[in-house]
Amino acid sequence: MKIVAFNGSPRKTAACATLIESLCAGARAKGHTTRVFHLIDQDVKPCIACYSCMGHKAEICSQNDDFIGMAKEIMAADVVVMASPVYMGQVTGLFKTFFDRWLTFAEADFSIRHVVGKRFVTIVTSGAPAQQFKEVTEYLKHWVGDFFKLKHAGSLVAGDLHEPGDIHERHELLREAEALGRSL
Ligand SMILES: Cc1cc2nc3c(=O)[nH]c(=O)nc-3n(C[C@H](O)[C@H](O)[C@H](O)COP(=O)(O)O)c2cc1C
């Protein structure tokens, strides 16, 4: 099985990245392959609302940037991991710019192509206690699950995180992430 993860944090070794890595380690222990994209390293332009994707004028998207390769990875994957810190009460701008480009998976009549039936995991980290921003997880579950029709395979929420290394003290959460990876 193939797992592809997207990290919406600009910090490549902090909480989201570490939880992704624990999840992927669990998945690899079960023989699955994993690939992680740190969105900060990717050239992803904002959606320009040209609707070429929905009108089938472009195979995936009319903009030729790193999203095209990531969309192909999503199409080839069995499980998609969507990870973002909470910034100003929502996913990061980095993550949202990437997610807007998922419009390519919607048809003109809003039926969904390429991703229906795949499974997804959400990871949300925050400075505040985790329960304070549970609506961010609900937002991801709604749009990835209800709208894009992937099947929910699990969610990790981690709060009270400030310094990049704080997550390394959260042994129970790291075990939970690894167990989720093993269960996929
Ligand atoms: C610009 C910015 C905005 C943030 N906004 C919030 C917020 O609204 N609520 C919150 O609890 N934490 C907020 N935080 C803290 C991050 O969500 C928290 O440190 C998170 O663990 C970072 O994830 P990372 O370690 O993967 O980078 C913000 C941090 C930054 C840099």
XYZ file of N, CA and C and ligand atoms in Angstrom:
583
model
N 0.835 -1.191 0.000
C 0.000 0.000 0.000
C 0.874 1.246 0.000
N 0.368 2.293 -0.621
C 1.151 3.513 -0.764
C 0.516 4.650 0.053
N 1.358 5.287 0.862
C 0.864 6.373 1.720
C 1.592 7.658 1.335
N 0.847 8.714 1.094
C 1.477 9.995 0.776
C 1.001 11.020 1.800
N 1.961 11.782 2.335
C 1.652 12.741 3.405
C 2.041 14.146 2.982
N 1.218 15.124 3.398
C 1.471 16.530 3.092
C 1.560 17.313 4.397
N 2.690 17.983 4.576
C 2.921 18.746 5.800
C 2.733 20.233 5.526
N 1.701 20.822 6.140
C 1.413 22.236 5.949
C 2.142 23.155 6.908
N 3.065 22.613 7.700
C 3.881 23.465 8.574
C 5.136 23.905 7.826
N 5.541 25.163 8.040
C 6.814 25.586 7.435
C 8.025 24.975 8.152
N 7.765 24.336 9.308
C 8.873 23.747 10.090
C 8.963 22.260 9.749
N 10.085 21.890 9.168
C 10.196 20.531 8.616
C 10.609 19.481 9.642
N 10.892 19.930 10.895
C 11.267 18.949 11.919
C 10.447 19.149 13.193
N 9.338 19.860 13.097
C 8.553 20.165 14.302
C 7.384 19.178 14.464
N 6.273 19.642 15.045
C 5.221 18.715 15.486
C 4.569 17.932 14.348
N 4.059 18.641 13.329
C 3.395 17.922 12.222
C 4.359 16.934 11.579
N 5.574 17.409 11.303
C 6.557 16.550 10.621
C 6.873 15.318 11.460
N 6.984 15.498 12.776
C 7.340 14.374 13.653
C 6.199 13.378 13.754
N 4.957 13.888 13.843
C 3.801 12.975 13.880
C 3.666 12.226 12.558
N 3.901 12.929 11.452
C 3.879 12.254 10.140
C 4.932 11.147 10.121
N 6.135 11.472 10.626
C 7.217 10.490 10.572
C 6.893 9.262 11.435
N 6.299 9.481 12.606
C 5.920 8.336 13.449
C 4.866 7.488 12.755
N 3.880 8.156 12.154
C 2.840 7.419 11.431
C 3.469 6.613 10.284
N 4.363 7.271 9.541
C 4.989 6.588 8.395
C 5.873 5.433 8.862
N 6.544 5.597 10.001
C 7.385 4.502 10.523
C 6.510 3.284 10.831
N 5.346 3.538 11.429
C 4.411 2.444 11.710
C 3.937 1.770 10.429
N 3.650 2.595 9.421
C 3.175 2.049 8.142
C 4.277 1.239 7.453
N 5.503 1.761 7.503
C 6.618 1.035 6.857
C 6.881 -0.292 7.555
N 6.681 -0.312 8.879
C 6.875 -1.561 9.630
C 5.912 -2.635 9.164
N 4.809 -2.218 8.556
C 3.821 -3.171 8.024
C 4.030 -3.416 6.528
N 5.139 -2.872 5.988
C 5.480 -3.148 4.593
C 4.929 -2.144 3.589
N 4.318 -1.070 4.077
C 3.766 -0.071 3.156
C 4.859 0.919 2.737
N 4.672 1.572 1.608
C 5.626 2.597 1.194
C 5.068 3.973 1.577
N 5.967 4.885 1.896
C 5.531 6.211 2.343
C 6.310 7.296 1.601
N 5.636 8.411 1.392
C 6.318 9.573 0.817
C 5.766 10.825 1.483
N 6.660 11.712 1.881
C 6.243 12.929 2.582
C 6.603 14.155 1.744
N 5.655 15.043 1.587
C 5.915 16.333 0.943
C 5.796 17.429 2.001
N 6.876 18.156 2.200
C 6.814 19.366 3.033
C 6.417 20.498 2.079
N 5.239 21.053 2.292
C 4.721 22.013 1.314
C 5.603 23.258 1.208
N 6.355 23.547 2.269
C 7.250 24.710 2.237
C 8.318 24.570 1.143
N 8.630 23.329 0.765
C 9.645 23.080 -0.274
C 9.063 23.055 -1.679
N 7.742 23.090 -1.758
C 7.090 22.900 -3.052
C 6.630 24.240 -3.632
N 6.770 24.352 -4.927
C 6.279 25.542 -5.622
C 4.809 25.283 -5.974
N 3.914 25.800 -5.143
C 2.477 25.600 -5.374
C 1.820 26.972 -5.492
N 1.417 27.303 -6.683
C 0.790 28.615 -6.900
C -0.675 28.575 -6.452
N -1.232 29.727 -6.125
C -2.652 29.739 -5.762
C -3.521 29.339 -6.950
N -4.644 28.706 -6.671
C -5.640 28.431 -7.716
C -6.049 29.775 -8.328
N -6.091 29.835 -9.660
C -6.463 31.096 -10.326
C -7.904 31.040 -10.864
N -8.647 30.026 -10.458
C -10.075 29.914 -10.815
C -10.297 29.952 -12.316
N -9.415 29.298 -13.071
C -9.603 29.250 -14.527
C -10.586 28.143 -14.914
N -10.808 27.206 -14.002
C -11.738 26.082 -14.206
C -11.361 25.174 -15.380
N -10.087 25.245 -15.812
C -9.639 24.340 -16.891
C -9.762 22.892 -16.453
N -9.509 22.641 -15.162
C -9.580 21.269 -14.659
C -11.015 20.750 -14.737
N -11.954 21.558 -14.279
C -13.361 21.119 -14.273
C -13.919 21.008 -15.686
N -13.410 21.822 -16.595
C -13.873 21.766 -17.979
C -13.104 20.770 -18.807
N -12.169 20.056 -18.166
C -11.341 19.035 -18.838
C -10.454 19.638 -19.924
N -10.171 20.952 -19.833
C -9.259 21.562 -20.816
C -7.811 21.249 -20.450
N -7.587 20.933 -19.189
C -6.243 20.536 -18.741
C -6.381 19.189 -18.040
N -5.354 18.323 -18.211
C -5.450 16.980 -17.637
C -5.631 17.058 -16.118
N -4.771 17.835 -15.466
C -4.892 17.984 -14.012
C -5.162 19.449 -13.680
N -4.280 20.332 -14.167
C -4.405 21.749 -13.823
C -3.656 22.524 -14.898
N -4.113 23.728 -15.172
C -3.460 24.499 -16.236
C -2.129 25.094 -15.773
N -1.905 25.119 -14.460
C -0.672 25.714 -13.946
C 0.399 24.632 -13.806
N 1.537 24.884 -14.426
C 2.592 23.879 -14.443
C 3.567 24.134 -13.288
N 3.182 23.672 -12.098
C 4.080 23.829 -10.949
C 4.135 22.507 -10.190
N 4.653 22.524 -8.971
C 4.864 21.254 -8.258
C 3.562 20.569 -7.838
N 2.432 21.265 -7.915
C 1.182 20.597 -7.557
C 0.899 19.420 -8.486
N 1.302 19.546 -9.750
C 0.985 18.493 -10.727
C 1.567 17.151 -10.260
N 2.833 17.163 -9.857
C 3.468 15.929 -9.373
C 2.791 15.419 -8.110
N 2.410 16.332 -7.229
C 1.748 15.910 -5.985
C 0.355 15.348 -6.283
N -0.348 15.934 -7.235
C -1.669 15.401 -7.606
C -1.527 13.980 -8.144
N -0.476 13.731 -8.926
C -0.255 12.372 -9.451
C 0.052 11.404 -8.309
N 0.796 11.882 -7.302
C 1.074 11.040 -6.127
C -0.221 10.707 -5.385
N -1.096 11.694 -5.261
C -2.388 11.462 -4.596
C -3.190 10.424 -5.385
N -3.192 10.572 -6.687
C -3.966 9.651 -7.530
C -3.425 8.229 -7.435
N -2.129 8.100 -7.182
C -1.505 6.770 -7.102
C -1.545 6.192 -5.685
N -1.921 7.002 -4.702
C -1.838 6.584 -3.299
C -3.091 5.837 -2.843
N -2.924 5.045 -1.790
C -4.066 4.404 -1.132
C -4.534 5.244 0.055
N -3.576 5.883 0.719
C -3.895 6.696 1.907
C -3.229 8.067 1.755
N -3.991 9.120 2.052
C -3.472 10.487 1.975
C -3.492 11.086 3.383
N -2.342 11.577 3.830
C -2.234 12.183 5.164
C -2.199 13.701 4.998
N -3.157 14.370 5.643
C -3.286 15.828 5.533
C -2.941 16.438 6.889
N -1.792 17.096 6.971
C -1.306 17.600 8.259
C -1.101 19.103 8.210
N -1.618 19.781 9.241
C -1.390 21.228 9.319
C -1.423 21.696 10.769
N -0.558 22.653 11.100
C -0.743 23.367 12.369
C -1.944 24.292 12.260
N -2.452 24.707 13.398
C -3.476 25.764 13.432
C -2.759 27.109 13.381
N -3.107 27.899 12.391
C -2.621 29.282 12.308
C -3.853 30.184 12.275
N -3.955 31.092 13.196
C -5.102 32.012 13.277
C -6.425 31.252 13.189
N -6.465 30.141 13.925
C -7.720 29.401 14.038
C -8.033 28.457 12.887
N -7.140 28.357 11.898
C -7.437 27.490 10.744
C -6.158 26.780 10.287
N -6.273 26.013 9.185
C -5.056 25.440 8.606
C -4.147 26.585 8.152
N -2.880 26.294 7.922
C -1.951 27.351 7.490
C -2.270 27.784 6.054
N -1.818 28.972 5.702
C -1.984 29.448 4.323
C -1.292 28.508 3.341
N -0.141 28.013 3.745
C 0.622 27.059 2.926
C -0.246 25.851 2.580
N -0.915 25.328 3.609
C -1.753 24.149 3.416
C -2.981 24.494 2.571
N -3.597 25.633 2.853
C -4.841 25.993 2.159
C -4.588 26.238 0.671
N -3.437 26.846 0.348
C -3.099 27.071 -1.063
C -3.003 25.739 -1.801
N -2.369 24.759 -1.133
C -2.287 23.404 -1.695
C -3.689 22.800 -1.824
N -4.494 22.947 -0.781
C -5.803 22.278 -0.776
C -6.755 22.904 -1.801
N -6.681 24.209 -2.002
C -7.528 24.843 -3.035
C -7.294 24.188 -4.392
N -6.080 23.760 -4.631
C -5.746 23.163 -5.936
C -6.402 21.795 -6.126
N -6.938 21.231 -5.034
C -7.680 19.953 -5.163
C -8.935 20.131 -6.022
N -9.278 21.358 -6.359
C -10.436 21.565 -7.242
C -10.322 20.688 -8.485
N -9.096 20.389 -8.849
C -8.860 19.528 -10.019
C -9.527 18.160 -9.888
N -9.839 17.749 -8.653
C -10.486 16.447 -8.470
C -12.019 16.549 -8.545
N -12.524 17.759 -8.806
C -13.978 17.943 -8.917
C -14.368 18.120 -10.385
N -15.489 17.522 -10.741
C -16.035 17.680 -12.093
C -16.935 18.920 -12.122
N -17.359 19.305 -13.324
C -18.207 20.495 -13.468
C -19.492 20.385 -12.647
N -19.993 19.156 -12.484
C -21.223 18.981 -11.703
C -20.919 18.659 -10.229
N -19.665 18.865 -9.853
C -19.178 18.630 -8.478
C -19.164 17.160 -8.089
N -19.316 16.271 -9.055
C -18.958 14.882 -8.742
C -17.423 14.839 -8.675
N -16.891 13.785 -8.106
C -15.454 13.741 -7.798
C -14.763 12.673 -8.639
N -13.597 12.991 -9.139
C -12.816 12.027 -9.929
C -11.469 11.772 -9.240
N -10.875 10.662 -9.541
C -9.500 10.280 -9.159
C -9.287 9.901 -7.694
N -10.047 10.461 -6.753
C -9.716 10.239 -5.336
C -10.802 9.511 -4.536
N -11.936 9.276 -5.156
C -13.063 8.662 -4.430
C -12.647 7.292 -3.890
N -12.914 7.058 -2.606
C -12.670 5.746 -2.011
C -11.289 5.559 -1.422
N -10.346 6.471 -1.728
C -9.051 6.392 -1.040
C -9.288 6.695 0.434
N -8.315 6.382 1.281
C -8.486 6.688 2.696
C -7.646 7.912 3.074
N -8.028 8.588 4.146
C -7.254 9.759 4.572
C -7.150 9.828 6.086
N -6.056 10.474 6.498
C -5.777 10.721 7.917
C -5.570 12.222 8.066
N -6.085 12.798 9.162
C -5.801 14.204 9.431
C -4.865 14.320 10.636
N -3.983 15.304 10.578
C -3.114 15.637 11.716
C -3.210 17.149 11.918
N -3.612 17.564 13.111
C -3.722 18.998 13.416
C -2.978 19.273 14.714
N -2.094 20.261 14.683
C -1.329 20.633 15.880
C -1.630 22.082 16.228
N -1.559 22.400 17.510
C -1.853 23.776 17.936
C -1.046 24.155 19.168
N -0.963 25.463 19.372
C -0.343 25.967 20.589
C -1.285 25.813 21.769
N -2.561 26.046 21.523
C -3.598 25.893 22.557
C -3.867 24.409 22.790
N -4.559 24.087 23.888
C -4.943 22.692 24.105
C -5.719 22.149 22.904
N -5.527 20.856 22.607
C -6.035 20.266 21.358
C -7.537 20.468 21.165
N -8.324 20.350 22.273
C -9.783 20.399 22.094
C -10.268 21.785 21.669
N -9.400 22.817 21.834
C -9.811 24.179 21.493
C -9.978 24.387 19.993
N -9.303 23.561 19.189
C -9.377 23.743 17.738
C -9.858 22.494 17.032
N -10.806 21.796 17.665
C -11.274 20.571 17.020
C -12.042 20.859 15.734
N -12.489 22.116 15.570
C -13.193 22.450 14.318
C -12.255 22.401 13.111
N -10.949 22.499 13.336
C -10.016 22.415 12.191
C -9.971 20.977 11.674
N -9.986 20.022 12.601
C -10.075 18.612 12.196
C -11.418 18.355 11.515
N -12.491 18.932 12.071
C -13.821 18.743 11.457
C -13.863 19.339 10.048
N -13.207 20.487 9.886
C -13.126 21.123 8.556
C -12.466 20.166 7.557
N -11.325 19.587 7.965
C -10.618 18.671 7.055
C -11.459 17.421 6.785
N -12.087 16.903 7.832
C -12.903 15.693 7.648
C -14.076 15.984 6.698
N -14.651 17.164 6.827
C -15.776 17.511 5.948
C -15.325 17.596 4.489
N -14.256 18.362 4.245
C -13.885 18.624 2.845
C -13.192 17.437 2.197
N -12.310 16.780 2.933
C -11.613 15.631 2.337
C -12.554 14.423 2.300
N -13.338 14.260 3.371
C -14.219 13.097 3.463
C -15.550 13.303 2.753
N -16.344 14.268 3.235
C -17.698 14.438 2.693
C -17.669 14.972 1.259
N -16.810 15.941 1.017
C -16.810 16.559 -0.321
C -16.009 15.731 -1.327
N -14.733 15.425 -0.990
C -13.896 14.707 -1.963
C -14.054 13.187 -1.877
N -14.832 12.733 -0.888
C -15.250 11.325 -0.808
C -14.123 10.331 -0.561
N -13.109 10.769 0.204
C -12.145 9.816 0.738
C -12.728 9.277 2.038
N -12.231 8.118 2.469
C -12.760 7.506 3.695
C -11.850 7.823 4.873
N -12.450 8.259 5.956
C -11.669 8.665 7.120
C -11.020 7.451 7.787
N -9.694 7.501 7.945
C -8.980 6.365 8.545
C -8.412 6.711 9.916
N -8.560 7.961 10.335
C -8.058 8.335 11.656
C -7.633 9.788 11.701
N -7.605 10.328 12.919
C -7.198 11.721 13.113
C -6.287 11.812 14.330
N -5.241 12.602 14.205
C -4.372 12.894 15.348
C -4.522 14.375 15.664
N -4.720 14.694 16.936
C -4.753 16.102 17.348
C -3.759 16.277 18.487
N -2.972 17.329 18.381
C -1.925 17.553 19.381
C -1.883 19.029 19.740
N -2.120 19.332 21.013
C -2.093 20.725 21.460
C -0.957 20.993 22.436
N -0.924 22.233 22.935
C 0.108 22.672 23.886
C 1.509 22.534 23.300
N 1.628 22.850 22.028
C 2.914 22.710 21.343
C 3.408 24.090 20.905
N 4.603 24.440 21.299
C 5.133 25.756 20.965
C 6.494 25.660 20.287
N 7.472 25.113 21.000
C 8.815 24.969 20.418
C 8.833 23.752 19.493
N 9.694 23.795 18.466
C 9.721 22.673 17.511
C 9.965 21.316 18.178
N 10.723 21.322 19.307
C 11.065 20.046 19.942
C 10.029 19.539 20.935
N 8.988 20.347 21.222
C 8.012 19.962 22.253
C 7.396 18.594 21.986
N 7.168 18.291 20.736
C 6.479 17.044 20.369
C 7.281 15.809 20.815
N 8.599 15.950 20.916
C 9.422 14.783 21.276
C 9.182 14.329 22.711
N 8.585 15.217 23.541
C 8.251 14.841 24.922
C 6.887 14.153 24.998
N 6.154 14.140 23.909
C 4.777 13.632 23.916
C 4.750 12.171 23.458
N 5.288 11.337 24.337
C 5.510 9.932 23.955
C 4.209 9.214 23.604
N 3.144 9.536 24.350
C 1.874 8.832 24.089
C 1.339 9.171 22.695
N 1.443 10.457 22.338
C 0.980 10.877 21.007
C 1.796 10.238 19.897
N 3.106 10.141 20.123
C 3.970 9.535 19.096
C 3.641 8.063 18.938
N 3.338 7.415 20.067
C 2.926 6.000 19.994
C 1.587 5.867 19.260
N 0.685 6.829 19.537
C -0.624 6.812 18.866
C -0.448 6.968 17.348
N 0.472 7.864 16.963
C 0.728 8.083 15.530
C 1.301 6.815 14.893
N 2.242 6.185 15.578
C 2.834 4.974 15.016
C 1.794 3.852 14.912
N 0.947 3.748 15.952
C -0.096 2.709 15.937
C -1.080 2.955 14.795
N -1.405 4.224 14.558
C -2.302 4.549 13.443
C -1.654 4.133 12.117
N -0.360 4.403 11.991
C 0.365 3.990 10.777
C 0.347 2.483 10.588
N 0.505 1.755 11.672
C 0.485 0.282 11.596
C -0.903 -0.241 11.229
N -1.919 0.527 11.616
C -3.295 0.047 11.397
C -3.806 0.281 9.979
N -3.040 1.025 9.202
C -3.567 1.426 7.873
C -3.619 0.262 6.901
C 1.441 32.515 12.490
C 1.052 31.556 13.569
C -0.270 31.494 13.955
C -0.666 30.583 14.949
N -1.985 30.562 15.305
C -2.378 29.707 16.278
C -3.745 29.647 16.674
O -4.610 30.326 16.139
N -4.072 28.796 17.674
C -3.151 27.995 18.288
O -3.507 27.236 19.189
N -1.847 27.992 17.909
C -1.442 28.830 16.928
N -0.120 28.842 16.534
C 0.823 27.860 17.132
C 0.981 26.608 16.267
O -0.281 26.074 15.871
C 1.701 25.476 17.053
O 2.944 25.941 17.528
C 1.891 24.234 16.197
O 2.341 23.171 17.008
C 2.911 24.399 15.107
O 3.026 23.206 14.344
P 4.473 22.697 13.881
O 5.221 22.438 15.158
O 4.230 21.478 13.065
O 5.092 23.818 13.085
C 0.296 29.730 15.545
C 1.638 29.813 15.157
C 2.018 30.710 14.171
C 3.476 30.752 13.753
